[in-house]
XYZ file of C-alpha atoms in Angstrom:
667
model
C -27.113 -11.303 -15.193
C -24.290 -9.221 -13.721
C -26.371 -6.014 -13.766
C -29.096 -7.659 -11.672
C -26.616 -9.377 -9.324
C -24.670 -6.165 -8.741
C -27.815 -4.134 -8.080
C -29.131 -6.738 -5.646
C -25.761 -7.038 -3.919
C -25.392 -3.251 -3.545
C -28.903 -3.028 -2.126
C -27.986 -5.526 0.598
C -24.664 -3.841 1.243
C -26.332 -0.419 1.419
C -28.551 -1.532 4.288
C -25.532 -2.739 6.270
C -23.564 0.423 5.455
C -26.345 2.728 6.668
C -26.399 0.874 9.988
C -22.618 0.974 10.353
C -22.503 4.662 9.411
C -24.582 5.568 12.470
C -22.433 3.344 14.709
C -19.228 4.859 13.338
C -20.595 8.365 13.893
C -21.430 7.467 17.496
C -17.890 6.174 18.081
C -16.367 9.244 16.448
C -18.388 11.733 18.492
C -17.745 9.776 21.691
C -14.002 9.783 21.042
C -14.130 13.516 20.349
C -15.961 14.187 23.642
C -14.055 11.801 25.887
C -10.700 12.063 24.160
C -8.273 9.219 23.879
C -4.635 8.962 24.715
C -2.064 7.370 22.493
C 1.667 7.131 22.293
C 3.093 10.536 21.424
C 5.252 10.175 18.345
C 8.750 11.626 18.592
C 9.100 12.295 14.863
C 7.270 14.954 12.916
C 4.696 14.021 10.291
C 4.467 15.688 6.892
C 0.858 16.297 5.859
C 1.260 16.188 2.081
C 4.742 14.887 1.241
C 4.115 14.476 -2.493
C 2.609 17.909 -3.169
C 4.044 19.211 -6.419
C 5.982 15.986 -7.054
C 5.898 13.245 -9.635
C 7.140 9.732 -8.965
C 8.657 8.343 -12.122
C 9.051 8.593 -15.874
C 10.803 6.387 -18.385
C 10.438 4.215 -21.486
C 9.678 0.541 -21.993
C 7.957 -1.755 -24.462
C 4.235 -2.487 -24.212
C 2.511 -5.429 -25.879
C -0.631 -4.445 -27.800
C -3.055 -7.347 -27.877
C -5.198 -5.945 -30.690
C -2.390 -6.151 -33.281
C 0.081 -8.420 -31.446
C 2.875 -5.852 -31.598
C 5.385 -4.464 -29.133
C 5.485 -0.662 -29.026
C 7.900 1.687 -27.333
C 5.959 3.697 -24.749
C 6.822 6.607 -22.495
C 5.602 6.003 -18.943
C 4.712 8.813 -16.554
C 3.710 8.152 -12.932
C 2.267 11.210 -11.096
C 1.887 11.465 -7.334
C -1.386 9.498 -7.354
C 0.601 6.440 -8.535
C -1.463 5.814 -11.656
C 0.543 4.564 -14.656
C 0.115 6.749 -17.739
C 1.378 5.423 -21.083
C 2.152 7.863 -23.903
C 3.166 7.215 -27.489
C 6.362 9.190 -26.855
C 7.940 11.623 -24.420
C 7.113 14.414 -26.863
C 3.413 13.507 -26.627
C 3.608 13.811 -22.850
C 5.479 17.117 -23.036
C 2.829 18.519 -25.403
C 0.128 17.736 -22.841
C -1.657 15.102 -24.915
C -3.891 12.558 -23.223
C -2.212 9.233 -22.402
C -2.923 6.219 -24.563
C -3.613 4.127 -21.446
C -4.061 4.947 -17.760
C -3.736 2.085 -15.267
C -4.988 2.151 -11.699
C -2.928 -0.603 -10.077
C -5.257 -1.486 -7.184
C -5.636 -5.255 -6.926
C -2.842 -6.010 -9.389
C 0.294 -8.099 -8.926
C 3.573 -7.134 -10.579
C 5.242 -10.231 -12.078
C 8.644 -10.727 -13.699
C 8.346 -14.190 -15.241
C 6.045 -15.872 -17.752
C 6.088 -19.044 -15.638
C 4.564 -17.227 -12.670
C 2.032 -15.568 -14.950
C 0.941 -18.820 -16.598
C 0.536 -20.423 -13.188
C -1.914 -17.677 -12.173
C -3.742 -17.969 -15.505
C -4.187 -21.701 -15.020
C -5.551 -21.198 -11.502
C -8.064 -18.610 -12.693
C -9.367 -20.853 -15.481
C -9.587 -24.469 -14.308
C -9.927 -27.000 -17.065
C -8.136 -24.842 -19.635
C -4.510 -25.232 -18.629
C -1.348 -24.513 -20.546
C 1.928 -26.228 -19.831
C 4.789 -23.973 -18.814
C 6.820 -25.003 -21.833
C 3.978 -24.571 -24.355
C 3.636 -21.516 -26.574
C 1.703 -18.860 -24.662
C -0.501 -16.330 -26.421
C 2.175 -13.720 -25.702
C 5.918 -14.085 -26.219
C 8.508 -11.839 -24.575
C 11.345 -11.272 -27.054
C 13.842 -9.780 -24.602
C 13.616 -12.312 -21.778
C 12.864 -9.568 -19.220
C 9.070 -9.303 -18.969
C 7.006 -7.172 -16.607
C 3.364 -8.168 -16.237
C 0.518 -6.571 -14.292
C -1.918 -9.360 -13.410
C -5.414 -8.904 -11.959
C -7.903 -11.684 -11.095
C -10.734 -9.892 -12.931
C -9.461 -6.883 -14.892
C -7.323 -6.591 -18.004
C -3.699 -7.681 -17.838
C -0.862 -5.450 -19.052
C 2.365 -6.720 -20.609
C 5.692 -4.893 -20.792
C 9.332 -5.786 -21.353
C 12.742 -4.158 -21.068
C 16.223 -4.917 -22.348
C 18.281 -5.686 -19.251
C 17.908 -7.341 -15.882
C 18.875 -4.101 -14.121
C 16.046 -2.251 -15.854
C 13.646 -5.062 -14.999
C 14.500 -4.801 -11.298
C 14.066 -1.055 -11.300
C 10.768 -1.146 -13.185
C 9.528 -3.971 -10.964
C 10.215 -1.824 -7.890
C 8.280 1.048 -9.486
C 5.318 -1.149 -10.423
C 5.224 -2.676 -6.940
C 5.165 0.824 -5.453
C 2.235 1.752 -7.705
C 0.362 -1.392 -6.626
C 1.200 -0.837 -2.954
C -0.006 2.764 -2.909
C -3.118 2.100 -5.021
C -4.145 -0.769 -2.739
C -3.979 1.606 0.219
C -7.066 3.489 -0.955
C -9.053 3.985 2.260
C -8.237 7.342 3.893
C -7.468 6.922 7.591
C -8.425 10.521 8.391
C -12.100 9.817 7.550
C -13.181 8.799 11.047
C -16.747 7.942 10.010
C -16.888 6.855 6.367
C -13.831 4.586 6.455
C -14.746 2.547 9.590
C -18.367 2.404 8.427
C -17.236 0.994 5.090
C -14.729 -1.543 6.440
C -17.167 -2.803 9.088
C -19.954 -3.074 6.509
C -17.728 -5.109 4.165
C -16.608 -7.375 7.000
C -20.146 -7.985 8.300
C -21.472 -8.527 4.793
C -18.827 -11.195 4.140
C -19.404 -12.804 7.554
C -23.121 -13.100 6.769
C -22.022 -15.350 3.880
C -19.736 -17.424 6.078
C -16.503 -15.663 4.999
C -14.659 -14.777 8.207
C -10.960 -14.788 7.311
C -8.693 -12.118 5.860
C -9.393 -11.024 2.297
C -6.658 -10.240 -0.242
C -8.856 -8.089 -2.484
C -9.596 -5.387 0.093
C -7.680 -3.186 -2.344
C -8.199 0.311 -3.660
C -11.044 2.785 -3.263
C -14.452 1.748 -1.877
C -16.030 1.285 -5.341
C -13.098 -0.916 -6.399
C -13.373 -2.991 -3.224
C -17.113 -3.386 -3.765
C -16.520 -4.448 -7.374
C -14.032 -7.057 -6.140
C -16.584 -8.260 -3.620
C -19.283 -8.627 -6.279
C -16.875 -10.378 -8.647
C -15.831 -12.793 -5.904
C -19.246 -14.462 -6.121
C -20.158 -13.533 -9.703
C -16.917 -14.593 -11.384
C -17.237 -18.378 -10.770
C -20.819 -18.393 -12.060
C -19.920 -16.560 -15.265
C -16.898 -18.802 -15.741
C -18.988 -21.950 -15.410
C -21.483 -20.576 -17.908
C -19.039 -19.152 -20.480
C -15.942 -21.381 -20.482
C -17.646 -24.525 -21.878
C -18.798 -22.450 -24.866
C -15.355 -21.052 -25.713
C -13.955 -22.374 -28.997
C -10.510 -22.457 -30.555
C -7.051 -23.322 -29.333
C -6.180 -23.269 -25.674
C -4.343 -19.925 -25.858
C -7.227 -18.300 -27.711
C -9.746 -19.553 -25.145
C -7.614 -18.139 -22.335
C -7.379 -14.798 -24.105
C -11.119 -14.655 -24.830
C -11.970 -15.508 -21.245
C -9.778 -12.670 -19.948
C -11.453 -10.218 -22.327
C -14.894 -11.318 -21.098
C -13.810 -11.074 -17.455
C -12.452 -7.561 -17.995
C -15.647 -6.410 -19.724
C -17.813 -7.713 -16.868
C -15.509 -6.178 -14.249
C -15.689 -2.757 -15.909
C -19.475 -2.818 -15.925
C -19.624 -3.979 -12.298
C -17.174 -1.230 -11.285
C -19.283 1.340 -13.118
C -22.335 0.245 -11.143
C -20.627 0.106 -7.752
C -19.098 3.561 -8.286
C -22.420 5.257 -8.951
C -24.375 3.415 -6.301
C -21.725 3.854 -3.606
C -21.531 7.592 -4.254
C -25.318 7.850 -3.951
C -25.223 5.797 -0.737
C -22.571 8.004 0.879
C -24.377 11.157 -0.208
C -27.605 9.956 1.428
C -25.811 9.094 4.687
C -23.889 12.377 4.752
C -27.172 14.284 4.335
C -28.365 12.794 7.656
C -25.103 13.430 9.501
C -26.057 16.833 10.924
C -29.268 15.724 12.704
C -27.648 12.478 13.882
C -24.660 14.362 15.285
C -26.955 16.702 17.223
C -28.891 13.757 18.711
C -25.683 12.033 19.739
C -24.317 15.048 21.574
C -27.606 15.491 23.412
C -28.022 11.843 24.454
C -24.397 10.719 24.737
C -24.482 9.989 28.496
C -27.630 7.886 28.197
C -26.224 6.068 25.157
C -23.028 5.144 26.993
C -24.983 3.946 30.049
C -27.329 1.870 27.906
C -24.460 0.353 25.949
C -22.593 -0.663 29.094
C -25.745 -2.258 30.552
C -26.343 -4.393 27.451
C -22.630 -5.226 27.139
C -22.576 -6.590 30.681
C -25.433 -8.937 29.787
C -23.619 -10.011 26.615
C -20.402 -10.676 28.537
C -22.255 -13.099 30.819
C -23.298 -15.095 27.744
C -20.143 -14.836 25.623
C -17.135 -14.790 27.953
C -17.350 -18.389 29.283
C -17.522 -19.754 25.745
C -14.869 -17.353 24.430
C -12.447 -18.200 27.230
C -12.791 -21.904 26.498
C -11.941 -21.359 22.818
C -9.117 -19.043 23.815
C -7.504 -21.575 26.163
C -7.716 -24.582 23.880
C -7.456 -23.204 20.315
C -5.679 -19.836 20.476
C -3.319 -19.349 23.419
C -0.980 -22.171 22.318
C -0.454 -20.403 18.963
C -0.208 -16.708 19.917
C 3.556 -16.744 20.407
C 4.100 -18.626 17.140
C 2.021 -16.106 15.197
C 3.756 -13.193 16.894
C 7.223 -14.560 16.174
C 6.329 -15.099 12.508
C 5.211 -11.460 12.313
C 8.006 -9.902 14.342
C 11.135 -11.249 12.713
C 10.708 -10.035 9.101
C 8.935 -6.841 10.161
C 11.685 -5.837 12.584
C 14.340 -6.568 9.966
C 12.458 -4.351 7.531
C 12.327 -1.426 9.961
C 16.016 -1.947 10.768
C 16.772 -1.715 7.044
C 14.835 1.566 6.880
C 17.149 2.914 9.571
C 20.228 1.688 7.671
C 19.102 3.257 4.383
C 18.468 6.567 6.139
C 21.874 6.360 7.831
C 23.646 5.756 4.508
C 22.061 8.875 3.099
C 23.298 10.787 6.140
C 26.831 9.469 5.528
C 26.727 10.838 1.985
C 25.632 14.253 3.204
C 28.315 14.321 5.904
C 31.049 13.298 3.463
C 29.910 16.016 1.095
C 30.404 18.559 3.887
C 33.840 17.178 4.779
C 34.954 17.193 1.141
C 33.912 20.789 0.648
C 31.014 20.065 -1.665
C 29.537 23.502 -1.129
C 26.007 24.741 -0.686
C 24.795 23.749 -4.134
C 25.839 20.144 -3.615
C 24.257 20.211 -0.165
C 21.047 21.485 -1.735
C 21.058 18.648 -4.264
C 21.633 16.061 -1.528
C 18.845 17.474 0.629
C 16.440 17.566 -2.317
C 17.060 13.870 -2.953
C 16.837 13.077 0.746
C 13.465 14.812 1.061
C 11.870 12.192 -1.231
C 13.830 9.163 -0.003
C 10.736 7.416 1.403
C 9.063 7.521 -2.012
C 12.044 6.319 -4.039
C 10.898 2.795 -4.984
C 14.386 1.483 -5.793
C 16.136 2.774 -2.697
C 13.302 1.517 -0.487
C 13.155 -1.863 -2.201
C 15.690 -3.487 0.139
C 13.438 -2.508 3.084
C 10.309 -3.890 1.466
C 12.005 -7.166 0.558
C 12.764 -7.914 4.216
C 9.049 -7.891 5.070
C 8.128 -9.953 2.021
C 9.813 -12.882 3.788
C 6.872 -12.961 6.229
C 5.441 -16.469 6.230
C 2.466 -17.782 8.204
C 2.676 -21.295 6.780
C 1.115 -23.817 9.133
C -1.104 -21.152 10.714
C -2.963 -19.896 7.634
C -5.322 -22.849 7.328
C -6.071 -23.028 11.045
C -7.057 -19.354 11.262
C -8.395 -18.954 7.687
C -5.701 -16.510 6.590
C -5.712 -16.608 2.798
C -2.161 -15.224 2.517
C 0.186 -12.926 4.457
C -0.050 -10.237 1.743
C -2.475 -8.165 3.844
C 0.082 -7.848 6.637
C 3.050 -7.404 4.293
C 1.402 -4.478 2.510
C 0.435 -2.808 5.775
C 3.950 -3.162 7.200
C 5.463 -1.691 4.033
C 3.172 1.340 4.168
C 4.150 1.901 7.810
C 7.843 1.604 6.909
C 7.456 4.253 4.230
C 5.668 6.554 6.671
C 8.397 6.146 9.278
C 11.112 6.860 6.722
C 9.356 10.030 5.617
C 8.824 11.093 9.234
C 12.548 10.636 9.925
C 13.531 12.584 6.803
C 11.073 15.401 7.493
C 12.179 15.689 11.123
C 15.829 15.840 10.049
C 15.019 18.563 7.513
C 13.238 20.705 10.084
C 15.931 20.254 12.748
C 18.717 20.992 10.270
C 16.959 24.069 8.952
C 16.350 25.347 12.495
C 20.010 24.766 13.458
C 21.336 26.477 10.333
C 19.168 29.516 10.920
C 20.307 29.735 14.550
C 24.005 28.855 14.154
C 24.820 29.494 10.507
C 26.499 27.034 8.151
C 30.116 27.513 9.221
C 30.293 24.026 10.749
C 27.857 22.111 8.585
C 29.276 18.661 9.340
C 28.855 18.903 13.139
C 25.377 20.385 12.806
C 24.365 17.574 10.451
C 25.777 14.944 12.789
C 23.907 16.293 15.822
C 20.606 16.424 13.929
C 21.187 12.911 12.608
C 21.800 11.482 16.085
C 18.644 13.085 17.441
C 16.528 11.772 14.567
C 17.887 8.213 14.820
C 17.067 8.043 18.512
C 13.559 9.306 17.855
C 13.190 6.852 14.985
C 14.113 3.934 17.257
C 11.413 4.941 19.727
C 8.704 5.537 17.099
C 9.658 2.391 15.213
C 9.130 0.377 18.383
C 5.726 1.972 19.038
C 4.547 1.519 15.447
C 5.647 -2.120 15.305
C 3.979 -3.017 18.611
C 0.733 -1.461 17.417
C 1.073 -3.328 14.106
C 1.643 -6.644 15.909
C -1.411 -6.130 18.113
C -3.623 -5.227 15.154
C -2.333 -8.160 13.075
C -3.012 -10.621 15.895
C -6.535 -9.255 16.245
C -7.098 -9.545 12.474
C -6.079 -13.195 12.631
C -7.721 -14.262 15.894
C -11.010 -12.317 16.091
C -12.540 -13.695 12.838
C -11.635 -17.214 13.970
C -13.315 -16.696 17.360
C -16.413 -15.173 15.786
C -16.722 -18.156 13.470
C -16.368 -20.595 16.379
C -18.882 -18.700 18.550
C -21.464 -18.051 15.829
C -23.351 -21.390 16.050
C -24.001 -21.088 19.790
C -24.219 -17.300 20.251
C -25.917 -15.958 17.111
C -29.361 -17.476 17.917
C -29.231 -15.819 21.355
C -28.399 -12.295 20.175
C -31.889 -11.126 19.034
C -33.264 -11.245 22.577
C -30.723 -8.623 23.684
C -32.225 -6.074 21.286
C -35.165 -5.728 23.668
C -32.810 -4.157 26.222
C -32.070 -1.161 23.953
C -34.408 1.838 23.820
C -35.908 2.344 20.375
C -34.467 5.871 20.184
C -30.961 4.420 20.689
C -31.318 1.364 18.449
C -29.758 3.143 15.461
C -26.491 3.777 17.302
C -26.281 0.611 19.408
C -26.261 -2.565 17.335
C -26.088 -5.948 19.035
C -23.806 -7.395 16.336
C -21.183 -4.713 16.957
C -21.439 -5.011 20.730
C -21.064 -8.793 20.469
C -17.824 -8.361 18.492
C -16.529 -5.829 21.030
C -17.080 -8.343 23.832
C -15.175 -11.002 21.866
C -12.363 -8.516 21.234
C -12.152 -7.681 24.949
C -11.889 -11.376 25.783
C -8.680 -11.806 23.771
C -7.102 -8.351 24.080
C -5.421 -9.079 27.410
C -3.587 -12.130 26.051
C -2.439 -10.225 22.972
C -1.218 -7.267 25.028
C 0.710 -9.598 27.338
C 2.331 -11.445 24.424
C 3.560 -8.206 22.836
C 4.700 -6.881 26.211
C 6.732 -10.021 26.916
C 8.340 -9.720 23.487
C 9.390 -6.162 24.334
C 10.910 -7.284 27.647
C 13.018 -9.904 25.858
C 14.442 -7.190 23.578
C 15.022 -9.671 20.776
C 13.610 -7.279 18.211
C 14.740 -3.939 19.634
C 11.334 -3.058 21.097
C 11.052 -0.510 23.880
C 9.058 -1.421 26.973
C 5.803 0.500 27.367
C 7.144 2.199 30.493
C 10.115 3.731 28.660
C 9.735 7.357 27.596
C 12.523 9.294 25.961
C 14.101 11.492 28.600
C 15.321 14.025 26.064
C 12.087 14.281 24.103
C 11.615 17.746 22.642
C 8.418 19.410 23.887
C 8.832 22.173 21.307
C 9.804 19.953 18.392
C 6.245 19.509 17.168
C 5.963 23.258 16.714
C 8.374 22.823 13.807
C 5.800 20.611 12.128
C 3.716 23.716 11.479
C 6.524 25.248 9.402
C 6.338 25.018 5.604
C 8.427 22.405 3.866
C 11.989 23.568 3.262
C 12.856 24.354 -0.380
C 16.480 23.273 -0.351
C 17.035 24.159 -4.000
C 16.217 27.794 -3.280
C 17.943 27.824 0.103
C 21.292 26.482 -1.135
C 21.050 26.599 -4.915
C 19.851 30.131 -5.487
C 16.816 31.265 -7.447
C 15.940 29.438 -10.628
C 16.511 31.416 -13.805
C 13.542 32.196 -15.968
C 13.241 30.550 -19.391
C 14.794 27.302 -20.578
C 17.821 25.845 -18.862
C 20.829 25.451 -21.142
C 22.907 22.279 -21.151
C 25.768 24.230 -19.617
C 23.580 25.215 -16.669
C 21.924 21.824 -16.284
C 24.396 20.566 -13.710
C 24.219 23.797 -11.738
C 20.493 24.455 -11.826
C 18.486 21.418 -10.765
C 15.314 23.185 -9.660
C 13.326 22.294 -12.738
C 13.902 18.557 -12.447
C 14.099 18.115 -8.710
C 10.335 17.614 -8.489
C 10.639 14.049 -9.782
C 11.469 11.374 -7.222
C 13.166 8.919 -9.574
C 13.594 8.944 -13.325
C 14.642 6.637 -16.115
C 14.091 8.834 -19.166
C 14.711 7.486 -22.655
C 15.871 10.109 -25.175
C 13.504 10.542 -28.119
C 14.537 8.798 -31.291
C 16.204 5.836 -29.576
C 14.960 2.410 -30.607
C 16.447 0.593 -27.657
C 15.940 1.080 -23.979
C 18.912 2.358 -22.058
C 21.244 0.857 -19.548
C 20.496 1.755 -15.955
C 22.806 2.211 -13.048
C 22.456 -0.260 -10.198
C 20.588 1.466 -7.409
C 20.340 -1.602 -5.217
C 21.624 -1.637 -1.644
C 25.378 -1.375 -1.273
C 27.798 -1.305 1.582
C 29.103 2.249 2.052
C 32.774 1.326 1.799
C 33.853 4.444 -0.033
C 32.713 7.883 -1.017
C 32.212 6.755 -4.612
C 30.109 3.742 -3.625
C 27.846 5.833 -1.435
C 27.572 8.423 -4.172
C 26.561 5.667 -6.582
C 23.978 4.474 -4.080
C 22.229 7.830 -4.022
C 23.050 8.862 -7.548
C 21.121 11.942 -8.718
C 17.686 10.730 -9.664
C 17.360 12.693 -12.902
C 19.489 11.321 -15.668
C 19.685 10.604 -19.366
C 20.050 6.914 -20.062
C 22.895 5.636 -22.260
C 21.689 3.251 -24.994
C 22.871 -0.335 -24.754
C 24.464 -2.106 -27.696
C 23.056 -5.345 -29.070
C 25.997 -7.215 -27.616
C 25.348 -5.862 -24.100
C 21.647 -6.736 -24.397
C 22.583 -10.349 -25.160
C 19.864 -10.534 -27.824
C 20.417 -12.052 -31.277
C 20.954 -9.284 -33.871
C 18.117 -10.462 -36.095
C 15.643 -9.748 -33.278
C 16.353 -6.018 -33.463
C 16.738 -5.504 -37.210
C 13.383 -3.736 -37.246
C 12.747 -0.623 -35.157
C 11.564 -1.474 -31.664
C 8.050 -0.180 -32.304
C 7.654 -2.508 -35.299
C 8.057 -5.780 -33.383
C 5.365 -8.309 -34.214
C 4.867 -11.699 -32.663
C 4.271 -14.380 -35.246
């Protein structure tokens, strides 16, 4: 059943994708020829910030469903944000293959069994477990961590303390956030062709609103799209036949769902790759035709668009006046408040790191300490715990009262996008500071490090304020369009869709591959609402409630030569201030002095081999920088050895830990 449905679905999608590929190529070539202006960013952008880095490593307990045991596992997260589980740290160090590798796209990271059971009950109507009943999995420590997916296998972990749970939760959320962001923005043809094809394919089935499962790589997104329609049918066919107790039926259903999802993903991966390969093979001839006929294509498109505007605009303006304009400010305010607080927190976190560096200079910390601080600063944007306070501000975004009207399934789409933008802005600020500091030190020397650092910091903060304003305004405009345009298309479809075929006669046959009426219709609808959205965002900037610059404001002290620094290689602060790394193993006596070997990891929570219990972690949550020690605690060196926690500190009955941790079994 699922093989046939997936093949049929991919065949239909492939036809839409081929059409959208030609349209996307036309738009890309046109933009290349005509050019397009945009706001010039003040901060530098690092091309590959995680090159040569790893994100995280540490130990926790994993629940094995096949034998109902908890096992101690070593977790390693490389710079692609996949979660790799090893039997031990020694197995990882020997280069063995991981026991499990998890791609987190589409998952949710949970920290309570109640929340997990609620999602299980929603996914399997008619087979519900009460919150207080015995679930098919029991967390012995009281600090669970669960990766939940609507279709794929679930993963269960636990740790010993609440502090560890918070830290691991931040790491898992970062893995989910990055894995969900799987469509490369630098692919100016394949990515827009894919997103437009998915959107049009869903609209053809009456699904106009935002979609939470637009997560991961194209094959993963396509698998989610297939499962969206296939999953209910399989559930209705399989669930009545499931036997046994309630918990066993839930478990069996999840195993079936995971097996189907894997097979669907296997199909979508192969067929999507073949589809892209076929389209890419035609790119050369299509590109040549476009460059030859571009003027005629633009003229023809404008002629047809003018005819479409005469049909669409009167109807669109009526919908806009009565159903949309009264709500634009409410939507914008709901978006602006948490987002602006999140970007303000990014600025505060960056500033606290600068305070630590300045105090180190004042206290005579020396070059080696400066090198350590700069190494940690260089990866600040990718430190999940230090960035968590920023992300939490945006998670307060709430569109309640507007979601049903505009068919917004949840605000998670906008929250994730805002968090990715916040991380990018933090990394841009850090990278710009690094380049300015390095340039100043080479020109002036390091005799007055504190003043040099302060000047660079002030310049970066001013540039951050400007770029933050530009990025947020663009985000607000795009979010409003994502909410409003699908609603307008759905309202206009009954009256306009039957009229569209007659406009195809106005397009020359040679141009019909690049000019599609459906796309031109959507562009006309977008133009009808763009003015109102631009005015709403502009008025918000004039009010200055959220620290937004007006569009007319340009930094008077912008650096025309600053962007030349972006071509310089990334600064190796360990070598610059810490000296060359010695060859061979690093002794324990040299470990504090030589940090080059471990500096490549962004954040670590490593459990020493042979320990049965997970260790106690320092609190890396946001703190007020009231003293040197508090700030130092805030940005504690990220590579550490964890101190084991006693049974008393874990607050767990002694009989629960009489057996080694990897021998736990749930009765």
